PDB file of C-alpha atoms in Angstrom:
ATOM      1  CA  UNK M  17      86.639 143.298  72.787  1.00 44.00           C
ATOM      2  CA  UNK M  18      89.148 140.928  73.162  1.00 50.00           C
ATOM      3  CA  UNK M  19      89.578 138.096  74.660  1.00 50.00           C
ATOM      4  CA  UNK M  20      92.379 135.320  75.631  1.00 53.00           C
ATOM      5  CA  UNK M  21      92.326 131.805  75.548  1.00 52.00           C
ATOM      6  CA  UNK M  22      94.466 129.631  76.693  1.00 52.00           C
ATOM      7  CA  UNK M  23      95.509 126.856  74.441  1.00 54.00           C
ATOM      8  CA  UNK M  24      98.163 124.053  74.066  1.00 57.00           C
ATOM      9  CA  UNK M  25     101.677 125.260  72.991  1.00 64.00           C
ATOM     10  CA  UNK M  26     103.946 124.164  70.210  1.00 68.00           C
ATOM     11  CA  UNK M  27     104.408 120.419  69.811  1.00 72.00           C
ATOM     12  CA  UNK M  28     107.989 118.900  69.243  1.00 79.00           C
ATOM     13  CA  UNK M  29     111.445 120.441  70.162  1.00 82.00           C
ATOM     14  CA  UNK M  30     110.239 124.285  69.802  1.00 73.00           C
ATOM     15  CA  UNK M  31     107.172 123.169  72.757  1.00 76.00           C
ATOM     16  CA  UNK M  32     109.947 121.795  75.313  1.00 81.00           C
ATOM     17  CA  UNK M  33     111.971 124.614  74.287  1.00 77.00           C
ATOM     18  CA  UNK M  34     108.884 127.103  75.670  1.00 77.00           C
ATOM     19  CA  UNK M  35     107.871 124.802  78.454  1.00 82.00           C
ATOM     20  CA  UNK M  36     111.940 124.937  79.678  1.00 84.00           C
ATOM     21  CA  UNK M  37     112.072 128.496  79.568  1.00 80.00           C
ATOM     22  CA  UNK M  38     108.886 128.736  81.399  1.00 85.00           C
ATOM     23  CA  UNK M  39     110.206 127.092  84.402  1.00 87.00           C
ATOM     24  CA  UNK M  40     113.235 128.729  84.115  1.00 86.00           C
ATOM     25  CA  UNK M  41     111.380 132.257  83.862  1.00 86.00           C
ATOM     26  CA  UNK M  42     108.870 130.862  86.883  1.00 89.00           C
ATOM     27  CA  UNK M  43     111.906 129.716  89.126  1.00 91.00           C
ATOM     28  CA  UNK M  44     113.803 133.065  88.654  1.00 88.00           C
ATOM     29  CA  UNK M  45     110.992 135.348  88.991  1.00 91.00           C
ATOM     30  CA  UNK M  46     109.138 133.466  92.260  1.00 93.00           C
ATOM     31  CA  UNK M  47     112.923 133.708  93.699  1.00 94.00           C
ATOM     32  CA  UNK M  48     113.800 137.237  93.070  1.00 93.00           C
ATOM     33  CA  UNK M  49     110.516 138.169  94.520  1.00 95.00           C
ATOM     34  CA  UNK M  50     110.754 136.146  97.456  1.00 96.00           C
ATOM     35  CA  UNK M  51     114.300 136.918  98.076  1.00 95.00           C
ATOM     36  CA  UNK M  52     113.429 140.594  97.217  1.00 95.00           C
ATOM     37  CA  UNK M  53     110.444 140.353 100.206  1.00 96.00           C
ATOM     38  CA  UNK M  54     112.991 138.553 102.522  1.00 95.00           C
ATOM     39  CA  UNK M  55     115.759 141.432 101.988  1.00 94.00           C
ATOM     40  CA  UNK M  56     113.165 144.378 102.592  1.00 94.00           C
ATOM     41  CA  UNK M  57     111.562 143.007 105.390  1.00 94.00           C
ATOM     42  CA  UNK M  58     114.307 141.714 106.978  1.00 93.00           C
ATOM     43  CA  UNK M  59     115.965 145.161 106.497  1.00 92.00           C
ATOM     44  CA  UNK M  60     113.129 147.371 108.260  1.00 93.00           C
ATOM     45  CA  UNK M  61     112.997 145.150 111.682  1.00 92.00           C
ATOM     46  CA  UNK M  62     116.839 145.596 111.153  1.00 91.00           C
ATOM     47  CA  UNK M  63     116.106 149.441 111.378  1.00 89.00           C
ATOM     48  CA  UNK M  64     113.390 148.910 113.562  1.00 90.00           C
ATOM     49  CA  UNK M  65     114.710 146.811 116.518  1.00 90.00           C
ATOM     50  CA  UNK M  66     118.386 147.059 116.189  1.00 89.00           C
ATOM     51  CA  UNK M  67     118.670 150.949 115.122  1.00 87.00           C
ATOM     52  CA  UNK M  68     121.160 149.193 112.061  1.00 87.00           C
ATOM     53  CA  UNK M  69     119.915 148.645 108.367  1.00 85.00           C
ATOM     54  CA  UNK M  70     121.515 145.932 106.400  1.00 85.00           C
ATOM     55  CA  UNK M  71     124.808 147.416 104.543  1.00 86.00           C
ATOM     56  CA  UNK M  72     123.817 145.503 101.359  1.00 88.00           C
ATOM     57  CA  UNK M  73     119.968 145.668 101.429  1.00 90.00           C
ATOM     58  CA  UNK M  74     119.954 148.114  98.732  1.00 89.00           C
ATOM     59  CA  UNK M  75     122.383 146.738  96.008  1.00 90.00           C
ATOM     60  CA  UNK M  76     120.772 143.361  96.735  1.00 91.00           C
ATOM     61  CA  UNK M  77     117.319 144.696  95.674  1.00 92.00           C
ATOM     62  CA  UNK M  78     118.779 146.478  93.255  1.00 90.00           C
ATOM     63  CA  UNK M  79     119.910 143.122  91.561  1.00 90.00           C
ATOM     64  CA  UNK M  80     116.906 142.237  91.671  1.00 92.00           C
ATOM     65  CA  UNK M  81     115.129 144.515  90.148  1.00 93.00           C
ATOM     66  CA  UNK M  82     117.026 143.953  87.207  1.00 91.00           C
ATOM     67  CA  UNK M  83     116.488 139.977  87.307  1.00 90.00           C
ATOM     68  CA  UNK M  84     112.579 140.744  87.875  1.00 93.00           C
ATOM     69  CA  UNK M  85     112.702 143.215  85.132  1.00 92.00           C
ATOM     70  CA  UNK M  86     114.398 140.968  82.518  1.00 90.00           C
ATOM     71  CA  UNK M  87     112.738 137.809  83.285  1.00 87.00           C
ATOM     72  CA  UNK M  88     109.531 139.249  83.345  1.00 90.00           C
ATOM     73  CA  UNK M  89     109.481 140.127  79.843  1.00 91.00           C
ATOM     74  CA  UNK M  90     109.941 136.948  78.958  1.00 86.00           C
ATOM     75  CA  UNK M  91     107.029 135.656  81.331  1.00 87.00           C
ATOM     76  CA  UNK M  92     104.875 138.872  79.561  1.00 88.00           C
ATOM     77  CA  UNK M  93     105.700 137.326  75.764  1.00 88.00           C
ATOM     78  CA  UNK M  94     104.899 133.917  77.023  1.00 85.00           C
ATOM     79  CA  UNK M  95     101.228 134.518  78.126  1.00 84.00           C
ATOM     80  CA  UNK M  96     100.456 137.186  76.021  1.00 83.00           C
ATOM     81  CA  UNK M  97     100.796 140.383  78.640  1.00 82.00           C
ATOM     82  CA  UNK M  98     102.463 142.630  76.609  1.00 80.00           C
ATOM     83  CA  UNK M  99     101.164 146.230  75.798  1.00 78.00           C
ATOM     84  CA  UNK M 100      99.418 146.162  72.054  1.00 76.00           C
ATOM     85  CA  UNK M 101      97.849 149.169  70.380  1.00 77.00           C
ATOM     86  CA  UNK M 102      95.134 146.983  68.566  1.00 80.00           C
ATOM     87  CA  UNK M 103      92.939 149.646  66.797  1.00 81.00           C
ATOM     88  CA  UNK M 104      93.810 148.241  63.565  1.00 84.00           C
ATOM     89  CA  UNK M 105      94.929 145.253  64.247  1.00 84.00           C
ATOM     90  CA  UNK M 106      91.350 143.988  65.788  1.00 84.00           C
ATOM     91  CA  UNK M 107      89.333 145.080  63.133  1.00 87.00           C
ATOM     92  CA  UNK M 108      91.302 142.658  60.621  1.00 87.00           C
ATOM     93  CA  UNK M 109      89.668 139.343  60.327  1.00 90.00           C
ATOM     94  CA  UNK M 110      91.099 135.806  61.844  1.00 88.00           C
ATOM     95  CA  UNK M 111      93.645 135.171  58.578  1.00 90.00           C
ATOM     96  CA  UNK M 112      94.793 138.768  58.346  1.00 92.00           C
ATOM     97  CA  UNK M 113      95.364 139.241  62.162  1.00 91.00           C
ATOM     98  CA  UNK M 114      97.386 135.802  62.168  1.00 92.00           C
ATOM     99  CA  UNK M 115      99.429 137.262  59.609  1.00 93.00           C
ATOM    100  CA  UNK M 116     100.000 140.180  60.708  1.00 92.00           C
ATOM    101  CA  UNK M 117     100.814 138.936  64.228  1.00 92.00           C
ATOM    102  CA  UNK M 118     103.253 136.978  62.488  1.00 95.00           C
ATOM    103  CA  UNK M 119     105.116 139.936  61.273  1.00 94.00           C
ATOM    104  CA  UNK M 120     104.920 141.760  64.477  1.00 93.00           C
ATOM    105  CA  UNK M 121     106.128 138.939  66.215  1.00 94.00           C
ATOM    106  CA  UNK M 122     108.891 138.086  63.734  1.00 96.00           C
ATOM    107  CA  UNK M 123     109.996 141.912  64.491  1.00 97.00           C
ATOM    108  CA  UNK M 124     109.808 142.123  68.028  1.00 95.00           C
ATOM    109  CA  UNK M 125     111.872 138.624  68.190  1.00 97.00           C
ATOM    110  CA  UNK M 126     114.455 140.573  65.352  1.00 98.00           C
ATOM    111  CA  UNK M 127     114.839 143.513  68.313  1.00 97.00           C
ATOM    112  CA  UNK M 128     114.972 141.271  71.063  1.00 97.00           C
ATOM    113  CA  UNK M 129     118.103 139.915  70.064  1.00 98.00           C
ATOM    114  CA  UNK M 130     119.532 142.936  68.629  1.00 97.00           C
ATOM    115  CA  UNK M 131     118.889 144.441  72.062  1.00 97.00           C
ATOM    116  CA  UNK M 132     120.687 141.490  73.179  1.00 97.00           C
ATOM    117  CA  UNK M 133     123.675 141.476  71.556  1.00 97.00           C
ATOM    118  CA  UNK M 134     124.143 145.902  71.962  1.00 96.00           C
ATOM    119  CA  UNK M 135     123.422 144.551  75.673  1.00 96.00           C
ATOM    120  CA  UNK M 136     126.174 142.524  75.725  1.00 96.00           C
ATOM    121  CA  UNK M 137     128.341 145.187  74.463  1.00 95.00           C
ATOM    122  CA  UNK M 138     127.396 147.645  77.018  1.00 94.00           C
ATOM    123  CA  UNK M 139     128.550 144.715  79.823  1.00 95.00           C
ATOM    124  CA  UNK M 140     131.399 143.930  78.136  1.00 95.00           C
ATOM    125  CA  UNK M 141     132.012 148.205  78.387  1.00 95.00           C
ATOM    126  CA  UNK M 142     131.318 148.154  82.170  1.00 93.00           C
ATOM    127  CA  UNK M 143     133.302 145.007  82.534  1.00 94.00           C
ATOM    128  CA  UNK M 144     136.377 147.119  81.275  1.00 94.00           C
ATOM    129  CA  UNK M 145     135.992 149.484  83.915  1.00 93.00           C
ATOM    130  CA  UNK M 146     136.421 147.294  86.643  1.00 91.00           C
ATOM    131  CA  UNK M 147     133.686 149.459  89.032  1.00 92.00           C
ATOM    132  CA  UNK M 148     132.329 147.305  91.615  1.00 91.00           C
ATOM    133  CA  UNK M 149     129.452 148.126  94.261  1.00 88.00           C
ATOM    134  CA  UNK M 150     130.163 149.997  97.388  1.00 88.00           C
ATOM    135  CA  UNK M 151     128.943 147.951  99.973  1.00 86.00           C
ATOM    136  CA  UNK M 152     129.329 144.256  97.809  1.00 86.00           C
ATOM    137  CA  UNK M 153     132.352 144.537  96.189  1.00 87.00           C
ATOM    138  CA  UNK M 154     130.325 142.591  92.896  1.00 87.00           C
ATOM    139  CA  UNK M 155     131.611 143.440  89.848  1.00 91.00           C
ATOM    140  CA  UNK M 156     129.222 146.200  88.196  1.00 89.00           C
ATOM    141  CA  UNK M 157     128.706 144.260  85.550  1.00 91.00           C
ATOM    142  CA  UNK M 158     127.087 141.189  87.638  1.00 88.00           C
ATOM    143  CA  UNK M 159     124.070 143.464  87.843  1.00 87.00           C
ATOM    144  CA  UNK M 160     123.691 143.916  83.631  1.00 91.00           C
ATOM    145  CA  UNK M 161     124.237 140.106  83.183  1.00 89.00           C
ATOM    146  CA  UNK M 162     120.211 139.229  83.327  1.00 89.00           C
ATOM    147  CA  UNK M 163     119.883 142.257  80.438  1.00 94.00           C
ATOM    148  CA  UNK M 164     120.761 139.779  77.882  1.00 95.00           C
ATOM    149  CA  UNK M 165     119.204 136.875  79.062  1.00 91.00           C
ATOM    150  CA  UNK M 166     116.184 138.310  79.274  1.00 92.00           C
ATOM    151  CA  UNK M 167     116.166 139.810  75.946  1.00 95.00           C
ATOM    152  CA  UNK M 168     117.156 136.768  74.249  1.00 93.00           C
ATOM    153  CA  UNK M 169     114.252 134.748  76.257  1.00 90.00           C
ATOM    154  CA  UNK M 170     111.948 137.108  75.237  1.00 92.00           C
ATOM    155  CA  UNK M 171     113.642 136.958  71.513  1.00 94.00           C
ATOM    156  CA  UNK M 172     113.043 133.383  71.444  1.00 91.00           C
ATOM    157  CA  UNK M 173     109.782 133.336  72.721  1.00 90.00           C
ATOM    158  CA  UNK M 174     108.558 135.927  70.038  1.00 93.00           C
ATOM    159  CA  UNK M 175     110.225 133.497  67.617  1.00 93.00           C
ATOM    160  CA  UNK M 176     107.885 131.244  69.144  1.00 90.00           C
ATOM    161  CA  UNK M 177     104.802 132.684  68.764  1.00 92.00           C
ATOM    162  CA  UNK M 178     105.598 133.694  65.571  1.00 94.00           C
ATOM    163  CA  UNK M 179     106.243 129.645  64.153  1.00 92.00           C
ATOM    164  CA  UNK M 180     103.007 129.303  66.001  1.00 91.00           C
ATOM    165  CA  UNK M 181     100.654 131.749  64.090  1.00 93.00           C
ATOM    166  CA  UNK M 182     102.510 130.496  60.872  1.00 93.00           C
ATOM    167  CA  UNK M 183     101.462 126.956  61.677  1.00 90.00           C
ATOM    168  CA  UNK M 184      98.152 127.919  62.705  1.00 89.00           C
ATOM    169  CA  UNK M 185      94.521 128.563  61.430  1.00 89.00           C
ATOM    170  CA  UNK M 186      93.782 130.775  64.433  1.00 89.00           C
ATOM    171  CA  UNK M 187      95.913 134.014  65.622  1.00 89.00           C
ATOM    172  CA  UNK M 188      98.023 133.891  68.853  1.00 89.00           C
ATOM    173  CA  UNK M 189      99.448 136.521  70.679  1.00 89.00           C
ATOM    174  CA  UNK M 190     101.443 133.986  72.700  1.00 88.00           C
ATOM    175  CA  UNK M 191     102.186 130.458  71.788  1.00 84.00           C
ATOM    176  CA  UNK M 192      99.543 129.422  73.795  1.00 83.00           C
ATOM    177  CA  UNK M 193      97.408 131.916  74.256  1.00 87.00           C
ATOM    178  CA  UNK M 194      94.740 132.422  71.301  1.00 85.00           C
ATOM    179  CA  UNK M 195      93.342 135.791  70.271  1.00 84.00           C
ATOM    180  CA  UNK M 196      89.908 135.422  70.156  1.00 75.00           C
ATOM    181  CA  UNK M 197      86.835 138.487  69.539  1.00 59.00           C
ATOM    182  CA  UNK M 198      83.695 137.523  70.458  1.00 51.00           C
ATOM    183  CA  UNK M 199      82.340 140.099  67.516  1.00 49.00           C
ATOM    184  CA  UNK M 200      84.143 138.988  64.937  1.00 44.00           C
ATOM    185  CA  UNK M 201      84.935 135.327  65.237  1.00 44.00           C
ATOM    186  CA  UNK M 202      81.506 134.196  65.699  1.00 43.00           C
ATOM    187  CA  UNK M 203      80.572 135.587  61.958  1.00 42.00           C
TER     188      UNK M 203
END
């Protein structure tokens, strides 16, 4: 079975890179989930008390949905979160998994930014329509504007992990986070 270990990062400009976007990624989710409690709650005594919900409760958490969404897969790449169908992969011993994660991650970085970039198309789209929300008046397009942030944090952090598992002895599914099998490593 596997396990994960935390382990230092990347060393040099690509480890302040990661350790900036972690904060970043930390700061936005903690917020959006906070704010997201703070708008729900605040919305049901709202109902409760004063017979009124909030006009804007809805689009608000709908905003944040999205940033929660986006950021999160960041925060997933980062510690190593993601969904893997290992089968293969785990039976592979220390050198081959390393480079084979270094290929997945290599390709998943590749789509993360290709997402990115078709994402910003779709905005750009919406943006021409000029639709805002009901209740708001935000521009439509406010809402899509974490899409593309998120996939290009979650771009860069595959990137990451990649350059890590290429500099590397050991496989990582995250930069800092080590693949380890008790079964297989100990032979």
């Amino acid at each position: 079975m596997a396990k994960k270990k935390e382990k230092p990062g990347l060393s040099g400009i690509p480890g302040q890179i990661d350790r900036w976007m972690n904060h970043i990624e930390a700061f936005i989710l903690g917020t959006s989930v906070l704010l997201m409690v703070l708008n729900t709650v605040s919305n049901v005594i709202g109902r409760f008390f004063f017979g009124e919900s909030l006009f804007f409760s809805e689009e608000v958490n709908r905003i944040l949905i999205v940033m929660i969404t986006f950021a999160g897969i960041g925060y997933a790449a980062r510690h190593g979160r993601h969904i893997r169908m290992s089968a293969f992969y785990d039976i592979l011993p220390v050198n081959l998994r390393r480079i084979l994660m270094i290929f997945i991650a290599s390709f998943t970085s590749s789509v993360m930014f290709f997402l990115a970039y078709f994402s910003i198309g779709y905005i750009s789209s919406v943006y021409n329509t000029g639709r805002v929300l009901p209740t708001m008046g935000f521009p439509l397009y406010f809402i899509y504007l974490w899409v593309p942030l998120g996939f290009t944090i979650t771009g860069i952090q595959y990137a990451l992990t990649a350059l890590k598992n290429a500099v590397s002895k050991k496989a990582y599914l995250a930069v800092n986070v080590e693949d380890c099998y008790t079964d297989t490593d100990s032979q």
